[in-house]
CSV table of C-alpha atoms (C1' of nucleotides) in Angstrom, one decimal:
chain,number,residue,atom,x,y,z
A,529,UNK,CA,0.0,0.0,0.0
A,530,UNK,CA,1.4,3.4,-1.0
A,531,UNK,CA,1.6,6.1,1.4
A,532,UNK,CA,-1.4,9.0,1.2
A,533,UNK,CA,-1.5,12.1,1.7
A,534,UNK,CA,-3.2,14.1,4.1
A,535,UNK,CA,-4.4,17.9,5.1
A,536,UNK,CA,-4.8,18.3,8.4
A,537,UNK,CA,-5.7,22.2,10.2
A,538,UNK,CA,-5.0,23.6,13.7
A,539,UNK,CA,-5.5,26.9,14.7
A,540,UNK,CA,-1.9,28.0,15.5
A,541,UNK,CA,-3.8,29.7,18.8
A,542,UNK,CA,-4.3,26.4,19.9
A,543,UNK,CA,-1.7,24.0,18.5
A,544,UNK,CA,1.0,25.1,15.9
A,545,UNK,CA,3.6,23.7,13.6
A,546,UNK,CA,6.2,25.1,16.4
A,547,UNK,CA,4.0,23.4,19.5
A,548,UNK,CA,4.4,20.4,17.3
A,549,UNK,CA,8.0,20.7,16.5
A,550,UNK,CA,8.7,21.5,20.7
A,551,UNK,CA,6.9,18.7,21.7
A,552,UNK,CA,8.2,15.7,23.1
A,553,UNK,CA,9.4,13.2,20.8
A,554,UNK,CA,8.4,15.8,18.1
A,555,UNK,CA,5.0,13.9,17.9
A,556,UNK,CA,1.3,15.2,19.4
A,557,UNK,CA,-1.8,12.9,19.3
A,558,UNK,CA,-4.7,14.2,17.0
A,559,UNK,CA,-7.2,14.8,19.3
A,560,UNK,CA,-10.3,16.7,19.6
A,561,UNK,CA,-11.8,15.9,15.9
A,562,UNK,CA,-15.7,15.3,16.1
A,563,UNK,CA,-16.5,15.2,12.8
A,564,UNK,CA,-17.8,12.4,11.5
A,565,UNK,CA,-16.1,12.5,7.9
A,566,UNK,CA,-12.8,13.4,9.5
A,567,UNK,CA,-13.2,10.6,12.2
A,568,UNK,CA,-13.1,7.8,9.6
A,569,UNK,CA,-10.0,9.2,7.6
A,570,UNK,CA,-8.5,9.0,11.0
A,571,UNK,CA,-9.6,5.6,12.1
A,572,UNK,CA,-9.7,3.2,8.6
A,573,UNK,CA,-7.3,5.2,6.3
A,574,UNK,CA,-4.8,7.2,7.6
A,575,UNK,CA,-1.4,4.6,8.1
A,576,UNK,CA,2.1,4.7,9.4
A,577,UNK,CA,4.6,6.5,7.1
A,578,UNK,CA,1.6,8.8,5.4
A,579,UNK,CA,2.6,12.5,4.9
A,580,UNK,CA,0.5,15.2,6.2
A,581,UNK,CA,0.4,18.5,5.4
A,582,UNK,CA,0.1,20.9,8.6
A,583,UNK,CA,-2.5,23.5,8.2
A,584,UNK,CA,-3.2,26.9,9.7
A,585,UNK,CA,-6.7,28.0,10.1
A,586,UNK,CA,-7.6,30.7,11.5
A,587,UNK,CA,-4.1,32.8,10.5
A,588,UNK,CA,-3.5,35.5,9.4
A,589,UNK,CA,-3.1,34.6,5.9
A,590,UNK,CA,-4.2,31.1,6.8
A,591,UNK,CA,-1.7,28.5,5.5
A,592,UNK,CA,0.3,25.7,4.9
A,593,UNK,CA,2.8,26.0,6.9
A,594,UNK,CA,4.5,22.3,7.5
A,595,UNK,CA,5.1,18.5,7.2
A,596,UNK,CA,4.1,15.8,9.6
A,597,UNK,CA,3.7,11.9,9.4
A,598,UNK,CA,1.5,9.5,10.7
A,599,UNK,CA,3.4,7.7,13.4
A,600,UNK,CA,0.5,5.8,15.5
A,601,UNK,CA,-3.1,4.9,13.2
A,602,UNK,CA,-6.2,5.1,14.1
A,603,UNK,CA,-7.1,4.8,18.2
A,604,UNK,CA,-9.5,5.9,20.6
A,605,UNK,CA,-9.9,9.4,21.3
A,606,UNK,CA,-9.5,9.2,24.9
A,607,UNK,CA,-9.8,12.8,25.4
A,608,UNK,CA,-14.0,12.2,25.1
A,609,UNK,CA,-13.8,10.1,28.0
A,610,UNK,CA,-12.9,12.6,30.7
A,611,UNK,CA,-15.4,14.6,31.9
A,612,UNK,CA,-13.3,17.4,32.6
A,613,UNK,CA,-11.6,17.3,28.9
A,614,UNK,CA,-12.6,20.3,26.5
A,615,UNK,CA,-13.3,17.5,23.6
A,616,UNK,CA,-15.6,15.4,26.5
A,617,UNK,CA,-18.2,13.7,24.5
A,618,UNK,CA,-20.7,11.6,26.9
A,619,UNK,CA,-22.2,9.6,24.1
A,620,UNK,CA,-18.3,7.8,23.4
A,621,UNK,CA,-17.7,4.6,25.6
A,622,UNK,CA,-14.7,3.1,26.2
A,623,UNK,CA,-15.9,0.2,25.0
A,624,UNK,CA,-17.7,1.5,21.6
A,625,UNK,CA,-14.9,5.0,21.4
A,626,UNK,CA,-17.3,7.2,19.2
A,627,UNK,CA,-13.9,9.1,18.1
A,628,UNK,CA,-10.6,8.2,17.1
A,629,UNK,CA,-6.9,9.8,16.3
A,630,UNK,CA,-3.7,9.2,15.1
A,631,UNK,CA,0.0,10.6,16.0
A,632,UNK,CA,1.6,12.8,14.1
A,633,UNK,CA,5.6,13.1,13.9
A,634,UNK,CA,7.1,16.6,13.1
A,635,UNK,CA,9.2,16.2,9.8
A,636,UNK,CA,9.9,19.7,8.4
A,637,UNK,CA,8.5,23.5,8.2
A,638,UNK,CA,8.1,25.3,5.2
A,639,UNK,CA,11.0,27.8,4.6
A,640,UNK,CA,8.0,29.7,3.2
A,641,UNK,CA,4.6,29.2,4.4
A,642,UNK,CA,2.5,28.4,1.6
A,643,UNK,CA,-0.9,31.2,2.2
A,644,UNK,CA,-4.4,30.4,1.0
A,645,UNK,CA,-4.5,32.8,-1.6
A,646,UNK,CA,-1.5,31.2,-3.1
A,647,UNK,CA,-3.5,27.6,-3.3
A,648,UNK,CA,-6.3,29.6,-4.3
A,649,UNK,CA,-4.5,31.0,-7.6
A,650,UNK,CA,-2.4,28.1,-8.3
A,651,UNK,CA,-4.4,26.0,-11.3
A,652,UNK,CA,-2.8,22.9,-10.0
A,653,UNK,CA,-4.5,22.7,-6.8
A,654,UNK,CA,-8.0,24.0,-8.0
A,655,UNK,CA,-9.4,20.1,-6.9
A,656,UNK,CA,-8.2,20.6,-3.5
A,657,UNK,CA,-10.8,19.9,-1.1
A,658,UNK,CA,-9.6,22.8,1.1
A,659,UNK,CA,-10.3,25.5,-0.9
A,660,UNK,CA,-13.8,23.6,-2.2
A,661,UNK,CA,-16.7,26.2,-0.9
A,662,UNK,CA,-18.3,25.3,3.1
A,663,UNK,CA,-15.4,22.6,3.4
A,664,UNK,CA,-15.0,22.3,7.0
A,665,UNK,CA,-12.9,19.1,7.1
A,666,UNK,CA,-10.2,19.3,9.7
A,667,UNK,CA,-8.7,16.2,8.3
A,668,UNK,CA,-8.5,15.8,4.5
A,669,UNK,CA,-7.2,13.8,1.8
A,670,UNK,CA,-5.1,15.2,-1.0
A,671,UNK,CA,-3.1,13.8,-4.1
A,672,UNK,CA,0.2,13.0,-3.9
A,673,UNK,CA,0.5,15.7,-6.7
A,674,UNK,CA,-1.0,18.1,-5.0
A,675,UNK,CA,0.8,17.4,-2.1
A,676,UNK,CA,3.8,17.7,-4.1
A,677,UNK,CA,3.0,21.0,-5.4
A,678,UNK,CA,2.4,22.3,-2.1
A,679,UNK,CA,6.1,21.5,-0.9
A,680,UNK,CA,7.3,22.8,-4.0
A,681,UNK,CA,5.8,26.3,-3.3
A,682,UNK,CA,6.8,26.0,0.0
A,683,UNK,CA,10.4,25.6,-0.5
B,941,DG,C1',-16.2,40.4,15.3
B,942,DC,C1',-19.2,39.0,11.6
B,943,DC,C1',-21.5,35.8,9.2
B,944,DA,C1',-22.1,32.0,5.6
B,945,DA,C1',-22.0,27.1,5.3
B,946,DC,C1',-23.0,23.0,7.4
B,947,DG,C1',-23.7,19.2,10.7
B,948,DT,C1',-26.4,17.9,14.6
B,949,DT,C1',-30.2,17.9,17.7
B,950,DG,C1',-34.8,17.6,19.2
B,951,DG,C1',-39.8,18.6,18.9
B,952,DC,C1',-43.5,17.2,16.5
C,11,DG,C1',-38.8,11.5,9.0
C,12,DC,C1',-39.1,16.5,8.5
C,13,DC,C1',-37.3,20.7,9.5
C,14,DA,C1',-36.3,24.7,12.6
C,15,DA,C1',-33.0,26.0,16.0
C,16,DC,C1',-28.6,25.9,17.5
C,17,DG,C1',-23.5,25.3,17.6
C,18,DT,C1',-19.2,25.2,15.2
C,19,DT,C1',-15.8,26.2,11.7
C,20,DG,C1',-13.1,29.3,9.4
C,21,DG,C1',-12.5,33.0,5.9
C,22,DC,C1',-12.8,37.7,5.7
DNA sequence: GCCAACGTTGGC
DNA sequence: GCCAACGTTGGC
């Protein structure tokens, strides 16, 4: 199985590339996703070795800004079991988790962060979910081409 | 801070 | 099962 390629968005308020890249180990569990759509990427399709592009939402420009890698698939989100937890979500069990996450590994920053109006003009990444009207996906597939491109322009 | 786009919830 | 109300996301 070839590695995919992923989009994934934090607001750098909460988490950024640089809380990612501090961290121990370099690596963060992906928690606090409760979207359905998103929760499935996490927990049948995203796999040790994929590449993931780290997203800024909420920036000022928004923007690529980053590389990670899936280093830990698919798990319970543990952070809906604990009452006291931000992400607490009483209808998921321990023994039927409702959400799941995966780790992500720091690999690089962008020299350049690549902004949303960049992705926006560029005709190669017109398919790109992200930039696909009321998309709201925290995690995302993209092509490896596009994730290509993005690297390219970040570089 | 505003608001459009959506997903979810809950009354019926 | 419909749909209005509500909450959240995220660009601007």
């Amino acid at each position: 199985m070839p590695a995919k390629y992923w989009l994934i968005k934090s607001e750098p308020d909460a988490f950024s590339i640089d809380d990612l890249a501090k961290a121990k180990d370099q690596t963060t569990y992906w928690d606090g996703v409760r979207n359905y759509q998103a929760r499935n990427y996490m927990r049948d399709e995203m796999k040790i070795g994929d590449k993931v592009i780290f997203y800024h939402s909420n920036a000022e420009p928004p923007c690529a800004v980053g590389i990670c890698e899936v280093v830990k698939e698919g798990y319970p989100d543990f952070t809906a079991f604990d009452p006291h937890d931000k992400h607490y979500d009483p209808k998921s069990k321990n023994d039927s988790p409702t959400w799941f996450m995966v780790d992500v590994k720091f690999v690089m920053k962008f020299k350049k962060a690549v902004t949303l109006p960049e992705i926006k003009t560029n005709k190669k990444l017109h398919k790109m979910k992200l930039i696909q009207p009321g998309n709201r996906l925290s995690v995302m597939p993209v092509t490896k081409e596009e994730f290509d491109e993005i690297v390219k322009m970040g570089s």
